[in-house]
């Protein structure tokens, strides 16, 4: 589980959102209304923002869990296997066609020379090479078909992209909400209440309170 040293930059928006929610609590609003200028509210907000890491430490356990779940959800799937499979499939498709074409050409030359030419040994060797290439084409075609079948079977087995993506996103959002609740209840609300300005007595002028 990763260790944290404060809130990551991409999570600061959550902190600010929860800070505004905590500032809107009734007891906090009532205490801040004692300063009609609104300066107390601005100072308290700025103080909380400056102490964001200190406040977030109250929900550090939930935050570490959230970071771990989020990292797992965003972890890219390895594409090395699929790239290798694609290369083999391409070879399995090209090799038979190239070999067959070359074999047919050699057979035509061999039989043509044998019929019309004075070099029977050369014609025989060319025909042999042609038959070898056509045989190789047949073997590689069968191997390519087998590779296609194996790839199709493997592709149907572990692949669950939509379902797994939705599950990962749901887990990450659930962990985020747990962290937000802990940050609000154990971090922001207690901090704001500890640092609320003193409420003046009813017969005391608020401007005279230090």
PDB file of C-alpha atoms in Angstrom:
ATOM      1  CA  UNK A   1       0.000   0.000   0.000  1.00  0.00           C
ATOM      2  CA  UNK A   2       1.543   3.375  -0.970  1.00  0.00           C
ATOM      3  CA  UNK A   3       2.532   5.928   1.625  1.00  0.00           C
ATOM      4  CA  UNK A   4       1.348   9.501   1.289  1.00  0.00           C
ATOM      5  CA  UNK A   5       2.780  12.859   2.234  1.00  0.00           C
ATOM      6  CA  UNK A   6      -0.304  14.970   1.762  1.00  0.00           C
ATOM      7  CA  UNK A   7      -2.923  15.200  -0.950  1.00  0.00           C
ATOM      8  CA  UNK A   8      -1.923  14.687  -4.554  1.00  0.00           C
ATOM      9  CA  UNK A   9      -2.528  17.686  -6.837  1.00  0.00           C
ATOM     10  CA  UNK A  10      -5.319  15.954  -8.747  1.00  0.00           C
ATOM     11  CA  UNK A  11      -7.213  15.469  -5.480  1.00  0.00           C
ATOM     12  CA  UNK A  12      -7.044  19.093  -4.293  1.00  0.00           C
ATOM     13  CA  UNK A  13     -10.394  19.829  -5.924  1.00  0.00           C
ATOM     14  CA  UNK A  14     -12.016  17.264  -3.628  1.00  0.00           C
ATOM     15  CA  UNK A  15     -10.440  18.958  -0.619  1.00  0.00           C
ATOM     16  CA  UNK A  16     -11.707  22.389  -1.676  1.00  0.00           C
ATOM     17  CA  UNK A  17     -15.193  21.032  -2.333  1.00  0.00           C
ATOM     18  CA  UNK A  18     -15.355  19.457   1.118  1.00  0.00           C
ATOM     19  CA  UNK A  19     -13.952  22.598   2.716  1.00  0.00           C
ATOM     20  CA  UNK A  20     -16.816  24.629   1.264  1.00  0.00           C
ATOM     21  CA  UNK A  21     -19.270  22.027   2.546  1.00  0.00           C
ATOM     22  CA  UNK A  22     -17.783  22.179   6.044  1.00  0.00           C
ATOM     23  CA  UNK A  23     -17.811  25.988   6.013  1.00  0.00           C
ATOM     24  CA  UNK A  24     -21.504  25.786   5.209  1.00  0.00           C
ATOM     25  CA  UNK A  25     -22.312  23.826   8.384  1.00  0.00           C
ATOM     26  CA  UNK A  26     -24.795  25.700  10.550  1.00  0.00           C
ATOM     27  CA  UNK A  27     -22.579  26.079  13.629  1.00  0.00           C
ATOM     28  CA  UNK A  28     -19.676  27.276  11.494  1.00  0.00           C
ATOM     29  CA  UNK A  29     -21.863  29.772   9.622  1.00  0.00           C
ATOM     30  CA  UNK A  30     -23.333  31.082  12.890  1.00  0.00           C
ATOM     31  CA  UNK A  31     -19.891  31.652  14.381  1.00  0.00           C
ATOM     32  CA  UNK A  32     -18.600  33.406  11.270  1.00  0.00           C
ATOM     33  CA  UNK A  33     -21.623  35.697  11.049  1.00  0.00           C
ATOM     34  CA  UNK A  34     -20.346  37.450  14.150  1.00  0.00           C
ATOM     35  CA  UNK A  35     -17.928  39.194  11.789  1.00  0.00           C
ATOM     36  CA  UNK A  36     -20.164  41.081   9.314  1.00  0.00           C
ATOM     37  CA  UNK A  37     -17.156  42.025   7.205  1.00  0.00           C
ATOM     38  CA  UNK A  38     -16.628  38.403   6.193  1.00  0.00           C
ATOM     39  CA  UNK A  39     -12.918  38.597   6.922  1.00  0.00           C
ATOM     40  CA  UNK A  40     -13.106  35.838   9.537  1.00  0.00           C
ATOM     41  CA  UNK A  41     -14.567  33.451   6.982  1.00  0.00           C
ATOM     42  CA  UNK A  42     -11.864  34.319   4.463  1.00  0.00           C
ATOM     43  CA  UNK A  43      -9.119  33.891   7.060  1.00  0.00           C
ATOM     44  CA  UNK A  44     -10.495  30.550   8.202  1.00  0.00           C
ATOM     45  CA  UNK A  45     -10.746  29.282   4.629  1.00  0.00           C
ATOM     46  CA  UNK A  46      -7.195  30.401   3.829  1.00  0.00           C
ATOM     47  CA  UNK A  47      -5.911  28.830   7.035  1.00  0.00           C
ATOM     48  CA  UNK A  48      -7.562  25.516   6.194  1.00  0.00           C
ATOM     49  CA  UNK A  49      -6.157  25.544   2.666  1.00  0.00           C
ATOM     50  CA  UNK A  50      -2.675  26.200   4.009  1.00  0.00           C
ATOM     51  CA  UNK A  51      -3.071  23.293   6.448  1.00  0.00           C
ATOM     52  CA  UNK A  52      -4.484  20.909   3.835  1.00  0.00           C
ATOM     53  CA  UNK A  53      -1.851  18.229   4.393  1.00  0.00           C
ATOM     54  CA  UNK A  54      -2.216  18.437   8.159  1.00  0.00           C
ATOM     55  CA  UNK A  55      -6.004  18.139   7.899  1.00  0.00           C
ATOM     56  CA  UNK A  56      -5.798  15.307   5.370  1.00  0.00           C
ATOM     57  CA  UNK A  57      -3.632  13.258   7.745  1.00  0.00           C
ATOM     58  CA  UNK A  58      -6.790  12.485   9.728  1.00  0.00           C
ATOM     59  CA  UNK A  59      -8.032  10.409   6.770  1.00  0.00           C
ATOM     60  CA  UNK A  60      -4.654   9.099   5.636  1.00  0.00           C
ATOM     61  CA  UNK A  61      -5.614   5.425   5.857  1.00  0.00           C
ATOM     62  CA  UNK A  62      -8.646   5.869   3.600  1.00  0.00           C
ATOM     63  CA  UNK A  63      -6.608   8.000   1.233  1.00  0.00           C
ATOM     64  CA  UNK A  64      -3.896   5.353   0.859  1.00  0.00           C
ATOM     65  CA  UNK A  65      -6.541   2.747   0.102  1.00  0.00           C
ATOM     66  CA  UNK A  66      -8.085   5.074  -2.495  1.00  0.00           C
ATOM     67  CA  UNK A  67      -4.722   5.667  -4.181  1.00  0.00           C
ATOM     68  CA  UNK A  68      -4.029   1.931  -4.334  1.00  0.00           C
ATOM     69  CA  UNK A  69      -7.430   1.123  -5.834  1.00  0.00           C
ATOM     70  CA  UNK A  70      -7.153   3.990  -8.298  1.00  0.00           C
ATOM     71  CA  UNK A  71      -3.697   2.895  -9.418  1.00  0.00           C
ATOM     72  CA  UNK A  72      -4.979  -0.635 -10.026  1.00  0.00           C
ATOM     73  CA  UNK A  73      -7.951   0.670 -11.998  1.00  0.00           C
ATOM     74  CA  UNK A  74      -5.724   2.799 -14.209  1.00  0.00           C
ATOM     75  CA  UNK A  75      -3.027   0.162 -14.714  1.00  0.00           C
ATOM     76  CA  UNK A  76      -2.640  -0.370 -18.481  1.00  0.00           C
ATOM     77  CA  UNK A  77      -3.129  -3.842 -19.847  1.00  0.00           C
ATOM     78  CA  UNK A  78       0.027  -5.375 -21.295  1.00  0.00           C
ATOM     79  CA  UNK A  79       0.027  -5.369 -25.089  1.00  0.00           C
ATOM     80  CA  UNK A  80       3.209  -7.406 -25.594  1.00  0.00           C
ATOM     81  CA  UNK A  81       1.318 -10.678 -25.992  1.00  0.00           C
ATOM     82  CA  UNK A  82      -1.145  -9.284 -28.480  1.00  0.00           C
ATOM     83  CA  UNK A  83       1.664  -7.697 -30.495  1.00  0.00           C
ATOM     84  CA  UNK A  84       3.491 -11.045 -30.664  1.00  0.00           C
ATOM     85  CA  UNK A  85       0.331 -12.863 -31.683  1.00  0.00           C
ATOM     86  CA  UNK A  86      -0.308 -10.317 -34.407  1.00  0.00           C
ATOM     87  CA  UNK A  87       3.191 -10.835 -35.804  1.00  0.00           C
ATOM     88  CA  UNK A  88       2.799 -14.595 -35.932  1.00  0.00           C
ATOM     89  CA  UNK A  89      -0.609 -14.307 -37.560  1.00  0.00           C
ATOM     90  CA  UNK A  90       0.783 -11.959 -40.199  1.00  0.00           C
ATOM     91  CA  UNK A  91       3.592 -14.391 -40.927  1.00  0.00           C
ATOM     92  CA  UNK A  92       1.142 -17.294 -41.081  1.00  0.00           C
ATOM     93  CA  UNK A  93      -0.939 -15.441 -43.660  1.00  0.00           C
ATOM     94  CA  UNK A  94       1.914 -14.155 -45.834  1.00  0.00           C
ATOM     95  CA  UNK A  95       4.151 -17.231 -45.853  1.00  0.00           C
ATOM     96  CA  UNK A  96       1.709 -19.613 -47.578  1.00  0.00           C
ATOM     97  CA  UNK A  97       0.707 -17.124 -50.273  1.00  0.00           C
ATOM     98  CA  UNK A  98       4.303 -16.141 -51.070  1.00  0.00           C
ATOM     99  CA  UNK A  99       5.500 -19.751 -51.051  1.00  0.00           C
ATOM    100  CA  UNK A 100       2.602 -20.910 -53.207  1.00  0.00           C
ATOM    101  CA  UNK A 101       3.167 -18.148 -55.748  1.00  0.00           C
ATOM    102  CA  UNK A 102       6.892 -18.893 -55.956  1.00  0.00           C
ATOM    103  CA  UNK A 103       6.226 -22.639 -56.230  1.00  0.00           C
ATOM    104  CA  UNK A 104       3.773 -22.187 -59.076  1.00  0.00           C
ATOM    105  CA  UNK A 105       6.261 -20.003 -60.965  1.00  0.00           C
ATOM    106  CA  UNK A 106       9.044 -22.553 -60.501  1.00  0.00           C
ATOM    107  CA  UNK A 107       6.796 -25.409 -61.607  1.00  0.00           C
ATOM    108  CA  UNK A 108       5.806 -23.530 -64.746  1.00  0.00           C
ATOM    109  CA  UNK A 109       9.430 -22.810 -65.531  1.00  0.00           C
ATOM    110  CA  UNK A 110      10.523 -26.384 -64.777  1.00  0.00           C
ATOM    111  CA  UNK A 111       7.850 -28.016 -66.882  1.00  0.00           C
ATOM    112  CA  UNK A 112       8.288 -25.452 -69.633  1.00  0.00           C
ATOM    113  CA  UNK A 113      12.015 -26.012 -69.807  1.00  0.00           C
ATOM    114  CA  UNK A 114      11.486 -29.784 -69.680  1.00  0.00           C
ATOM    115  CA  UNK A 115       9.123 -29.665 -72.624  1.00  0.00           C
ATOM    116  CA  UNK A 116      10.892 -27.151 -74.805  1.00  0.00           C
ATOM    117  CA  UNK A 117      14.415 -26.894 -73.520  1.00  0.00           C
ATOM    118  CA  UNK A 118      17.587 -28.934 -73.870  1.00  0.00           C
ATOM    119  CA  UNK A 119      18.400 -28.970 -70.092  1.00  0.00           C
ATOM    120  CA  UNK A 120      16.411 -31.742 -68.434  1.00  0.00           C
ATOM    121  CA  UNK A 121      18.526 -31.744 -65.230  1.00  0.00           C
ATOM    122  CA  UNK A 122      17.926 -28.030 -64.728  1.00  0.00           C
ATOM    123  CA  UNK A 123      14.213 -28.481 -65.410  1.00  0.00           C
ATOM    124  CA  UNK A 124      14.022 -31.345 -62.899  1.00  0.00           C
ATOM    125  CA  UNK A 125      15.738 -29.301 -60.167  1.00  0.00           C
ATOM    126  CA  UNK A 126      13.440 -26.339 -60.793  1.00  0.00           C
ATOM    127  CA  UNK A 127      10.382 -28.614 -60.635  1.00  0.00           C
ATOM    128  CA  UNK A 128      11.661 -30.109 -57.359  1.00  0.00           C
ATOM    129  CA  UNK A 129      12.078 -26.658 -55.869  1.00  0.00           C
ATOM    130  CA  UNK A 130       8.601 -25.737 -57.057  1.00  0.00           C
ATOM    131  CA  UNK A 131       7.047 -28.798 -55.430  1.00  0.00           C
ATOM    132  CA  UNK A 132       8.953 -28.119 -52.216  1.00  0.00           C
ATOM    133  CA  UNK A 133       7.645 -24.553 -52.095  1.00  0.00           C
ATOM    134  CA  UNK A 134       4.076 -25.598 -52.757  1.00  0.00           C
ATOM    135  CA  UNK A 135       4.365 -28.241 -50.033  1.00  0.00           C
ATOM    136  CA  UNK A 136       5.755 -25.626 -47.654  1.00  0.00           C
ATOM    137  CA  UNK A 137       2.826 -23.371 -48.558  1.00  0.00           C
ATOM    138  CA  UNK A 138       0.367 -26.126 -47.661  1.00  0.00           C
ATOM    139  CA  UNK A 139       2.060 -26.780 -44.310  1.00  0.00           C
ATOM    140  CA  UNK A 140       2.245 -23.089 -43.368  1.00  0.00           C
ATOM    141  CA  UNK A 141      -1.383 -22.597 -44.405  1.00  0.00           C
ATOM    142  CA  UNK A 142      -2.426 -25.374 -42.036  1.00  0.00           C
ATOM    143  CA  UNK A 143      -0.266 -23.892 -39.270  1.00  0.00           C
ATOM    144  CA  UNK A 144      -1.770 -20.452 -39.894  1.00  0.00           C
ATOM    145  CA  UNK A 145      -5.277 -21.831 -39.621  1.00  0.00           C
ATOM    146  CA  UNK A 146      -4.367 -23.505 -36.325  1.00  0.00           C
ATOM    147  CA  UNK A 147      -2.863 -20.249 -35.042  1.00  0.00           C
ATOM    148  CA  UNK A 148      -6.051 -18.386 -35.929  1.00  0.00           C
ATOM    149  CA  UNK A 149      -8.138 -20.930 -34.036  1.00  0.00           C
ATOM    150  CA  UNK A 150      -5.892 -20.778 -30.952  1.00  0.00           C
ATOM    151  CA  UNK A 151      -5.912 -16.989 -30.963  1.00  0.00           C
ATOM    152  CA  UNK A 152      -9.696 -16.911 -31.245  1.00  0.00           C
ATOM    153  CA  UNK A 153     -10.076 -19.325 -28.326  1.00  0.00           C
ATOM    154  CA  UNK A 154      -7.655 -17.343 -26.154  1.00  0.00           C
ATOM    155  CA  UNK A 155      -9.348 -14.089 -27.061  1.00  0.00           C
ATOM    156  CA  UNK A 156     -12.704 -15.379 -25.914  1.00  0.00           C
ATOM    157  CA  UNK A 157     -11.401 -16.679 -22.586  1.00  0.00           C
ATOM    158  CA  UNK A 158      -9.997 -13.996 -20.236  1.00  0.00           C
ATOM    159  CA  UNK A 159     -11.203 -10.954 -22.139  1.00  0.00           C
ATOM    160  CA  UNK A 160     -13.844  -9.036 -20.178  1.00  0.00           C
ATOM    161  CA  UNK A 161     -12.999  -5.446 -21.010  1.00  0.00           C
ATOM    162  CA  UNK A 162     -16.290  -3.701 -20.395  1.00  0.00           C
ATOM    163  CA  UNK A 163     -17.242  -5.563 -17.240  1.00  0.00           C
ATOM    164  CA  UNK A 164     -13.780  -5.297 -15.654  1.00  0.00           C
ATOM    165  CA  UNK A 165     -13.481  -1.618 -16.543  1.00  0.00           C
ATOM    166  CA  UNK A 166     -16.839  -0.837 -14.976  1.00  0.00           C
ATOM    167  CA  UNK A 167     -15.938  -2.833 -11.851  1.00  0.00           C
ATOM    168  CA  UNK A 168     -12.584  -1.068 -11.495  1.00  0.00           C
ATOM    169  CA  UNK A 169     -14.203   2.330 -11.880  1.00  0.00           C
ATOM    170  CA  UNK A 170     -16.867   1.451  -9.312  1.00  0.00           C
ATOM    171  CA  UNK A 171     -14.263   0.276  -6.808  1.00  0.00           C
ATOM    172  CA  UNK A 172     -12.224   3.438  -7.281  1.00  0.00           C
ATOM    173  CA  UNK A 173     -15.289   5.657  -6.818  1.00  0.00           C
ATOM    174  CA  UNK A 174     -16.335   3.769  -3.684  1.00  0.00           C
ATOM    175  CA  UNK A 175     -12.845   4.208  -2.208  1.00  0.00           C
ATOM    176  CA  UNK A 176     -12.924   7.894  -3.125  1.00  0.00           C
ATOM    177  CA  UNK A 177     -16.244   8.409  -1.340  1.00  0.00           C
ATOM    178  CA  UNK A 178     -14.957   6.651   1.782  1.00  0.00           C
ATOM    179  CA  UNK A 179     -11.951   8.944   1.802  1.00  0.00           C
ATOM    180  CA  UNK A 180     -14.110  12.021   1.307  1.00  0.00           C
ATOM    181  CA  UNK A 181     -16.358  11.086   4.232  1.00  0.00           C
ATOM    182  CA  UNK A 182     -13.377  10.482   6.503  1.00  0.00           C
ATOM    183  CA  UNK A 183     -11.734  13.728   5.398  1.00  0.00           C
ATOM    184  CA  UNK A 184     -14.903  15.698   6.081  1.00  0.00           C
ATOM    185  CA  UNK A 185     -15.833  14.110   9.415  1.00  0.00           C
ATOM    186  CA  UNK A 186     -12.404  13.547  10.968  1.00  0.00           C
ATOM    187  CA  UNK A 187     -10.411  16.265   9.257  1.00  0.00           C
ATOM    188  CA  UNK A 188     -12.169  19.386   8.060  1.00  0.00           C
ATOM    189  CA  UNK A 189     -15.058  19.746  10.470  1.00  0.00           C
ATOM    190  CA  UNK A 190     -12.982  19.290  13.642  1.00  0.00           C
ATOM    191  CA  UNK A 191     -10.283  21.628  12.294  1.00  0.00           C
ATOM    192  CA  UNK A 192     -12.718  24.407  11.450  1.00  0.00           C
ATOM    193  CA  UNK A 193     -14.447  24.167  14.803  1.00  0.00           C
ATOM    194  CA  UNK A 194     -11.137  24.349  16.633  1.00  0.00           C
ATOM    195  CA  UNK A 195     -10.225  27.509  14.765  1.00  0.00           C
ATOM    196  CA  UNK A 196     -13.526  29.353  14.810  1.00  0.00           C
ATOM    197  CA  UNK A 197     -13.275  32.973  15.986  1.00  0.00           C
ATOM    198  CA  UNK A 198     -14.514  33.638  19.494  1.00  0.00           C
ATOM    199  CA  UNK A 199     -18.171  34.681  19.515  1.00  0.00           C
ATOM    200  CA  UNK A 200     -18.580  38.001  21.373  1.00  0.00           C
ATOM    201  CA  UNK A 201     -21.017  38.367  24.236  1.00  0.00           C
ATOM    202  CA  UNK A 202     -24.471  39.806  23.276  1.00  0.00           C
ATOM    203  CA  UNK A 203     -23.715  43.218  24.845  1.00  0.00           C
ATOM    204  CA  UNK A 204     -20.230  43.428  23.367  1.00  0.00           C
ATOM    205  CA  UNK A 205     -19.354  45.229  20.137  1.00  0.00           C
ATOM    206  CA  UNK A 206     -17.753  42.664  17.759  1.00  0.00           C
ATOM    207  CA  UNK A 207     -15.303  45.297  16.574  1.00  0.00           C
ATOM    208  CA  UNK A 208     -13.755  45.463  20.037  1.00  0.00           C
ATOM    209  CA  UNK A 209     -12.961  41.747  20.159  1.00  0.00           C
ATOM    210  CA  UNK A 210      -9.331  41.023  19.425  1.00  0.00           C
TER     211      UNK A 210
END
